[in-house]
Amino acid sequence: MAPTVTSVDASEPKVASIKTLADSDALTYVPSEYAYTMDPNDKGDENDPEHSIPIIDFALLTSASPDERAQMIQKIGKACEEWGFFQVINHGVPESLMKEMIDACRRFFELPEEEKKEFQTRNLLDPIKCGTSFNVAIDKVRLWRDYLKVIAHPEFNSLYKPAGYSEVSLEFSKRTHAVATEILNGISESLGLEADYIAKAMNWDRGLQILAANYYPACPQPDLAIGIPPHTDHGLVTLLIQNDMCGLEVKHNDQWVLVKAAPGAFVVNVGDQMQILTNDKYKSVWHRATVNNTATRISIAVPHGPALDTPALPISELLEKEGEKAKYIGMTYEKFMELQASPAAYMMPCLDHLRVKDN
């Protein structure tokens, strides 16, 4: 499907892609506009076995055995409460398809800059958009990454180039959405609710799914740049895959932990909408993307959220069960995404904008 072409706002600065910059033979240092100061005490012990994110066996989660399923549901609940992150194995999505999806995105980023210009737009919900950094108009520091974001649900959109992207992304988005649905059901049950409770409440059938590919080329001074700074995800659940290069770090017990996922696993995290629904029981955890000086890292994050017109509110049944007051006011998912992309998010975390003042 050919995309709707939206021109770039002429008032915005024209910034070359990070790929173009990184490919320059003369690049031996990080330019000042990309210089990111990281606290030297903000590094964790990546080899500590206690800091390995939990593993969920999808085959057991979908098992016909009530005991096996119950065990995984309990494990999901514990992972959401203690980590906000877990990895999913035996999910049935072929590893070959995951690699094909990463390769298709790589081939997009390798297109000549002129061929990618038609997809450059800053409109938040344009079906297809690519760019570099985050928001070059207001960013204090530019990020060491290029991105491609394609909305795949509730309406499937796709690129007509590079060749093969459309077919691979359609299959990948369908398979990933099916896995996300089962995970959402497991989270719902871990809270003592019906399996489809959250899906119904959040209008999951019309929910937003985005294929968000990130390209992090090798950096000559990786300690002086950042792929994506600490942030939380705006949706309900995000599924992520990556090539052989690590770089995702998660904040756990006030320490940054490098995620080392099992081959072929999905890395899953709960987002801001889930934290609102659970009234802070399940946390949307801070995470970041670091860079390296060895090789290009490509990740594909697939956030799944409510329908755009649907506000998340703390679930009344959970409030009654825990004897708590609601800690958040409502806001539609679309408005929440706009908030996250605005300068207001630089001043205060998005969830704090919705937090009831007396809590």
Coordinates of C-alpha atoms in Angstrom, one line a residue:
M1 CA 0.0 0.0 0.0
A2 CA 1.5 3.4 -1.0
P3 CA 1.6 5.8 1.9
T4 CA -0.1 9.2 2.1
V5 CA 2.7 11.7 1.5
T6 CA 3.0 14.5 4.0
S7 CA 5.5 17.3 3.4
V8 CA 8.0 18.2 6.1
D9 CA 7.3 21.4 8.0
A10 CA 9.6 24.0 6.4
S11 CA 10.2 25.8 9.7
E12 CA 11.9 22.7 11.2
P13 CA 15.6 22.3 11.0
K14 CA 16.9 20.0 8.3
V15 CA 18.9 17.3 10.0
A16 CA 20.8 14.6 8.2
S17 CA 20.1 11.1 9.4
I18 CA 22.4 9.6 12.0
K19 CA 23.2 6.9 9.4
T20 CA 24.6 9.6 7.1
L21 CA 26.6 11.1 9.9
A22 CA 27.9 7.7 11.1
D23 CA 28.9 6.6 7.6
S24 CA 31.2 9.6 7.2
D25 CA 34.8 8.5 7.0
A26 CA 35.8 11.7 8.8
L27 CA 33.7 11.0 11.9
T28 CA 36.0 10.2 14.8
Y29 CA 34.1 11.9 17.6
V30 CA 30.6 12.7 18.8
P31 CA 29.5 16.2 17.5
S32 CA 28.5 18.6 20.3
E33 CA 24.8 18.5 19.5
Y34 CA 24.8 14.8 20.2
A35 CA 26.8 14.9 23.4
Y36 CA 24.8 13.3 26.2
T37 CA 26.1 13.4 29.7
M38 CA 25.5 10.2 31.6
D39 CA 26.0 9.9 35.4
P40 CA 29.0 7.6 35.9
N41 CA 27.2 6.1 38.8
D42 CA 24.3 5.3 36.7
K43 CA 25.7 2.0 35.4
G44 CA 24.6 -1.4 36.7
D45 CA 26.2 -4.8 36.9
E46 CA 25.1 -6.5 33.7
N47 CA 26.5 -9.9 34.8
D48 CA 24.5 -10.1 38.1
P49 CA 22.2 -13.1 37.7
E50 CA 19.7 -11.5 40.1
H51 CA 19.3 -8.8 37.5
S52 CA 18.0 -11.0 34.7
I53 CA 14.5 -10.2 33.6
P54 CA 11.9 -12.9 34.3
I55 CA 11.1 -15.5 31.6
I56 CA 7.5 -16.3 30.6
D57 CA 6.9 -19.5 28.7
F58 CA 4.1 -18.7 26.2
A59 CA 3.4 -22.4 25.5
L60 CA 2.5 -22.8 29.2
L61 CA 0.5 -19.6 29.2
T62 CA -1.7 -21.0 26.4
S63 CA -1.6 -24.5 27.7
A64 CA -4.7 -26.7 28.0
S65 CA -3.5 -27.6 31.5
P66 CA -5.1 -25.2 34.1
D67 CA -2.2 -25.7 36.5
E68 CA 0.4 -24.8 33.9
R69 CA -1.6 -21.7 32.8
A70 CA -2.2 -20.6 36.4
Q71 CA 1.6 -20.9 37.1
M72 CA 2.4 -18.6 34.2
I73 CA -0.3 -16.1 35.0
Q74 CA 1.1 -15.8 38.6
K75 CA 4.5 -15.4 37.2
I76 CA 3.3 -12.6 34.8
G77 CA 1.7 -10.8 37.7
K78 CA 4.9 -11.0 39.8
A79 CA 7.0 -9.8 36.8
C80 CA 4.7 -6.8 36.2
E81 CA 4.8 -5.9 39.8
E82 CA 8.5 -6.3 40.5
W83 CA 10.0 -5.5 37.1
G84 CA 7.5 -4.1 34.6
F85 CA 9.5 -6.2 32.1
F86 CA 9.8 -9.8 31.1
Q87 CA 10.8 -11.9 28.1
V88 CA 8.5 -14.3 26.4
I89 CA 9.8 -17.6 24.9
N90 CA 8.0 -20.4 22.9
H91 CA 5.6 -17.8 21.5
G92 CA 5.2 -19.5 18.1
V93 CA 6.3 -16.6 16.0
P94 CA 9.1 -18.0 13.7
E95 CA 12.5 -16.7 14.5
S96 CA 13.0 -16.5 10.7
L97 CA 10.1 -14.1 10.4
M98 CA 11.6 -11.9 13.2
K99 CA 14.9 -11.8 11.4
E100 CA 13.2 -11.0 8.1
M101 CA 11.4 -8.1 9.7
I102 CA 14.7 -6.7 11.1
D103 CA 16.3 -7.1 7.7
A104 CA 13.4 -5.3 5.9
C105 CA 13.8 -2.4 8.3
R106 CA 17.6 -2.4 7.8
R107 CA 17.0 -2.2 4.1
F108 CA 14.7 0.8 4.6
F109 CA 17.3 2.7 6.6
E110 CA 19.9 1.9 3.9
L111 CA 17.8 3.6 1.2
P112 CA 19.3 6.8 -0.2
E113 CA 18.2 9.8 1.8
E114 CA 16.3 11.3 -1.1
E115 CA 14.1 8.1 -1.2
K116 CA 13.2 8.4 2.5
K117 CA 12.2 12.1 2.4
E118 CA 8.6 11.5 1.3
F119 CA 8.1 9.7 4.7
Q120 CA 9.5 12.5 6.8
T121 CA 6.7 14.1 8.8
R122 CA 6.3 15.4 12.4
N123 CA 2.6 14.7 12.6
L124 CA 2.1 12.4 15.5
L125 CA -0.4 9.9 14.0
D126 CA 0.5 10.0 10.4
P127 CA 0.3 6.3 9.3
I128 CA 4.0 6.2 8.2
K129 CA 6.8 8.4 9.3
C130 CA 10.6 8.4 9.6
G131 CA 13.1 10.7 11.0
T132 CA 16.1 11.1 13.3
S133 CA 16.5 11.9 17.0
F134 CA 13.1 12.5 18.7
N135 CA 11.9 16.1 18.1
V136 CA 14.8 18.1 16.6
A137 CA 12.8 21.3 17.0
I138 CA 12.9 21.2 20.8
D139 CA 15.5 18.5 21.7
K140 CA 18.3 19.7 23.9
V141 CA 20.5 16.8 22.8
R142 CA 20.1 14.9 19.5
L143 CA 19.8 11.2 19.7
W144 CA 22.1 8.6 18.1
R145 CA 19.3 6.9 16.2
D146 CA 17.0 7.0 13.2
Y147 CA 13.5 5.7 13.3
L148 CA 10.7 4.4 11.2
K149 CA 7.1 4.2 12.6
V150 CA 4.3 2.5 10.8
I151 CA 0.7 2.1 12.2
A152 CA -0.3 -1.5 11.6
H153 CA -3.6 -1.7 13.6
P154 CA -6.5 -1.0 13.6
E155 CA -5.8 -0.3 9.9
F156 CA -2.7 -1.8 8.4
N157 CA -0.3 0.6 6.6
S158 CA 2.9 -0.3 4.9
L159 CA 5.8 1.0 2.8
Y160 CA 6.0 0.2 -0.9
K161 CA 9.8 0.2 -0.6
P162 CA 12.1 -1.6 0.0
A163 CA 10.8 -4.6 -1.8
G164 CA 9.3 -7.2 0.4
Y165 CA 8.7 -4.9 3.4
S166 CA 4.9 -4.9 3.0
E167 CA 4.5 -8.7 3.0
V168 CA 6.8 -9.3 5.9
S169 CA 5.4 -6.5 8.1
L170 CA 1.8 -7.7 7.5
E171 CA 2.6 -11.2 8.7
F172 CA 4.8 -9.9 11.6
S173 CA 2.2 -7.4 12.8
K174 CA -0.6 -10.0 12.8
R175 CA 1.5 -12.6 14.7
T176 CA 2.8 -10.1 17.2
H177 CA -0.7 -8.7 17.8
A178 CA -1.9 -12.3 18.6
V179 CA 0.9 -12.8 21.1
A180 CA 0.2 -9.4 22.7
T181 CA -3.5 -10.3 23.0
E182 CA -2.6 -13.5 25.0
I183 CA -0.2 -11.5 27.1
L184 CA -2.9 -8.9 27.8
N185 CA -5.3 -11.7 28.8
G186 CA -2.7 -13.2 31.2
I187 CA -2.1 -9.8 32.8
S188 CA -5.9 -9.3 33.2
E189 CA -6.2 -12.7 34.9
S190 CA -3.2 -12.0 37.1
L191 CA -5.2 -9.1 38.5
G192 CA -8.1 -11.4 39.4
L193 CA -10.2 -10.2 36.4
E194 CA -11.8 -12.0 33.5
A195 CA -9.2 -12.8 30.7
D196 CA -10.8 -10.3 28.3
Y197 CA -11.6 -7.6 30.9
I198 CA -8.8 -5.1 29.9
A199 CA -9.3 -5.8 26.2
K200 CA -13.0 -4.9 26.4
A201 CA -12.4 -1.9 28.6
M202 CA -9.7 -0.5 26.3
N203 CA -11.4 -1.4 23.0
W204 CA -8.5 -3.6 22.1
D205 CA -10.2 -4.5 18.8
R206 CA -9.7 -0.9 17.7
G207 CA -6.5 -0.5 19.6
L208 CA -3.3 1.1 18.2
Q209 CA -0.4 -1.1 17.1
I210 CA 2.8 0.6 15.9
L211 CA 5.8 -1.0 14.3
A212 CA 8.6 1.3 15.5
A213 CA 12.0 0.4 14.1
N214 CA 15.1 2.1 15.6
Y215 CA 18.5 2.2 13.9
Y216 CA 21.6 2.8 16.1
P217 CA 24.8 2.9 14.1
A218 CA 28.1 2.3 15.7
C219 CA 29.3 5.4 17.6
P220 CA 32.9 6.5 17.9
Q221 CA 32.4 7.6 21.5
P222 CA 29.5 5.5 22.9
D223 CA 29.8 6.9 26.4
L224 CA 29.2 10.4 25.1
A225 CA 25.9 9.7 23.1
I226 CA 22.5 8.1 23.8
G227 CA 20.2 6.1 21.5
I228 CA 17.0 7.0 23.5
P229 CA 17.2 8.6 26.9
P230 CA 15.3 7.2 29.9
H231 CA 11.6 7.1 29.2
T232 CA 8.4 5.0 29.7
D233 CA 6.1 3.7 27.0
H234 CA 2.7 5.3 26.5
G235 CA 0.6 2.2 25.7
L236 CA -0.6 -1.0 27.5
V237 CA 2.1 -3.5 26.5
T238 CA 5.2 -3.2 24.2
L239 CA 6.8 -6.2 22.5
L240 CA 10.4 -5.7 21.3
I241 CA 12.9 -7.7 19.2
Q242 CA 16.4 -6.7 18.2
N243 CA 19.4 -8.0 16.1
D244 CA 22.4 -9.6 17.8
M245 CA 23.5 -6.3 19.5
C246 CA 22.3 -5.5 23.0
G247 CA 21.6 -2.0 24.1
L248 CA 18.3 -1.9 26.0
E249 CA 18.7 -1.1 29.7
V250 CA 16.0 -1.2 32.3
K251 CA 15.8 0.6 35.7
H252 CA 15.4 -2.0 38.4
N253 CA 15.8 -1.3 42.1
D254 CA 17.5 2.0 41.2
Q255 CA 20.0 0.3 39.0
W256 CA 20.3 0.1 35.3
V257 CA 20.2 -3.5 34.0
L258 CA 21.3 -4.5 30.5
V259 CA 18.6 -6.8 29.0
K260 CA 20.1 -10.0 27.5
A261 CA 17.1 -11.7 25.9
A262 CA 17.1 -15.4 24.9
P263 CA 17.4 -16.0 21.2
G264 CA 14.1 -15.5 19.5
A265 CA 12.4 -14.1 22.6
F266 CA 10.1 -11.1 22.8
V267 CA 11.1 -8.5 25.4
V268 CA 7.8 -7.3 26.9
N269 CA 7.1 -4.3 29.1
V270 CA 3.9 -2.7 30.5
G271 CA 3.2 0.9 29.6
D272 CA 1.7 4.0 31.2
Q273 CA -1.9 3.0 30.3
M274 CA -1.4 -0.2 32.3
Q275 CA 0.0 1.6 35.3
I276 CA -3.1 3.9 35.3
L277 CA -5.5 0.9 35.0
T278 CA -3.8 -0.9 37.9
N279 CA -3.6 2.3 40.0
D280 CA 0.3 1.9 40.3
K281 CA 0.2 -1.8 41.1
Y282 CA 2.0 -2.6 37.8
K283 CA 4.6 0.0 37.0
S284 CA 5.6 1.4 33.6
V285 CA 9.3 1.2 34.1
W286 CA 12.0 3.6 32.9
H287 CA 14.3 2.2 30.3
R288 CA 16.8 3.6 27.7
A289 CA 18.7 2.6 24.6
T290 CA 22.5 2.8 24.8
V291 CA 24.9 2.7 21.8
N292 CA 28.2 0.9 21.1
N293 CA 31.3 1.4 18.9
T294 CA 31.2 -2.1 17.5
A295 CA 28.2 -2.6 15.1
T296 CA 24.8 -1.2 14.2
R297 CA 22.0 -2.2 16.5
I298 CA 18.4 -2.5 15.1
S299 CA 15.4 -2.9 17.4
I300 CA 11.8 -3.1 16.6
A301 CA 9.4 -2.0 19.4
V302 CA 5.8 -2.8 18.9
P303 CA 3.7 -0.8 21.3
H304 CA 0.0 -1.8 21.7
G305 CA -2.4 0.6 23.1
P306 CA -6.1 1.3 23.6
A307 CA -8.3 2.7 20.9
L308 CA -7.4 6.4 20.4
D309 CA -10.7 7.7 21.8
T310 CA -10.5 5.6 24.9
P311 CA -9.4 6.9 28.3
A312 CA -7.7 4.7 30.8
L313 CA -8.9 4.9 34.4
P314 CA -8.1 2.9 37.5
I315 CA -10.2 -0.3 37.4
S316 CA -13.0 0.0 39.9
E317 CA -13.0 -3.6 40.9
L318 CA -9.3 -3.4 41.8
L319 CA -9.9 -0.2 43.8
E320 CA -12.6 -1.9 45.8
K321 CA -10.5 -5.0 46.3
E322 CA -7.5 -3.0 47.6
G323 CA -9.6 -0.4 49.4
E324 CA -7.9 2.4 47.4
K325 CA -8.8 5.7 45.9
A326 CA -8.2 6.3 42.2
K327 CA -4.8 7.9 41.7
Y328 CA -5.4 9.1 38.2
I329 CA -7.8 11.2 36.2
G330 CA -8.9 10.1 32.7
M331 CA -7.4 11.2 29.3
T332 CA -8.0 9.6 25.9
Y333 CA -5.1 7.7 24.5
E334 CA -4.7 10.1 21.7
K335 CA -4.4 13.1 24.0
F336 CA -1.9 11.1 26.2
M337 CA 0.3 10.5 23.2
E338 CA 0.1 14.1 22.3
L339 CA 1.2 15.0 25.8
Q340 CA 4.2 12.6 25.6
A341 CA 5.3 14.3 22.4
S342 CA 5.0 17.8 23.8
P343 CA 7.4 20.0 25.7
A344 CA 5.3 19.4 28.8
A345 CA 6.7 15.9 29.0
Y346 CA 10.2 17.4 29.4
M347 CA 9.1 19.3 32.5
M348 CA 7.2 16.4 34.2
P349 CA 6.6 12.7 33.5
C350 CA 3.4 12.2 31.7
L351 CA 1.8 10.1 34.4
D352 CA 2.3 12.9 36.9
H353 CA 0.2 15.2 34.7
L354 CA -2.7 12.9 35.3
R355 CA -2.1 12.1 38.9
V356 CA -4.8 13.1 41.4
K357 CA -3.2 15.8 43.5
D358 CA -4.1 14.5 47.0
N359 CA -2.5 11.1 46.3

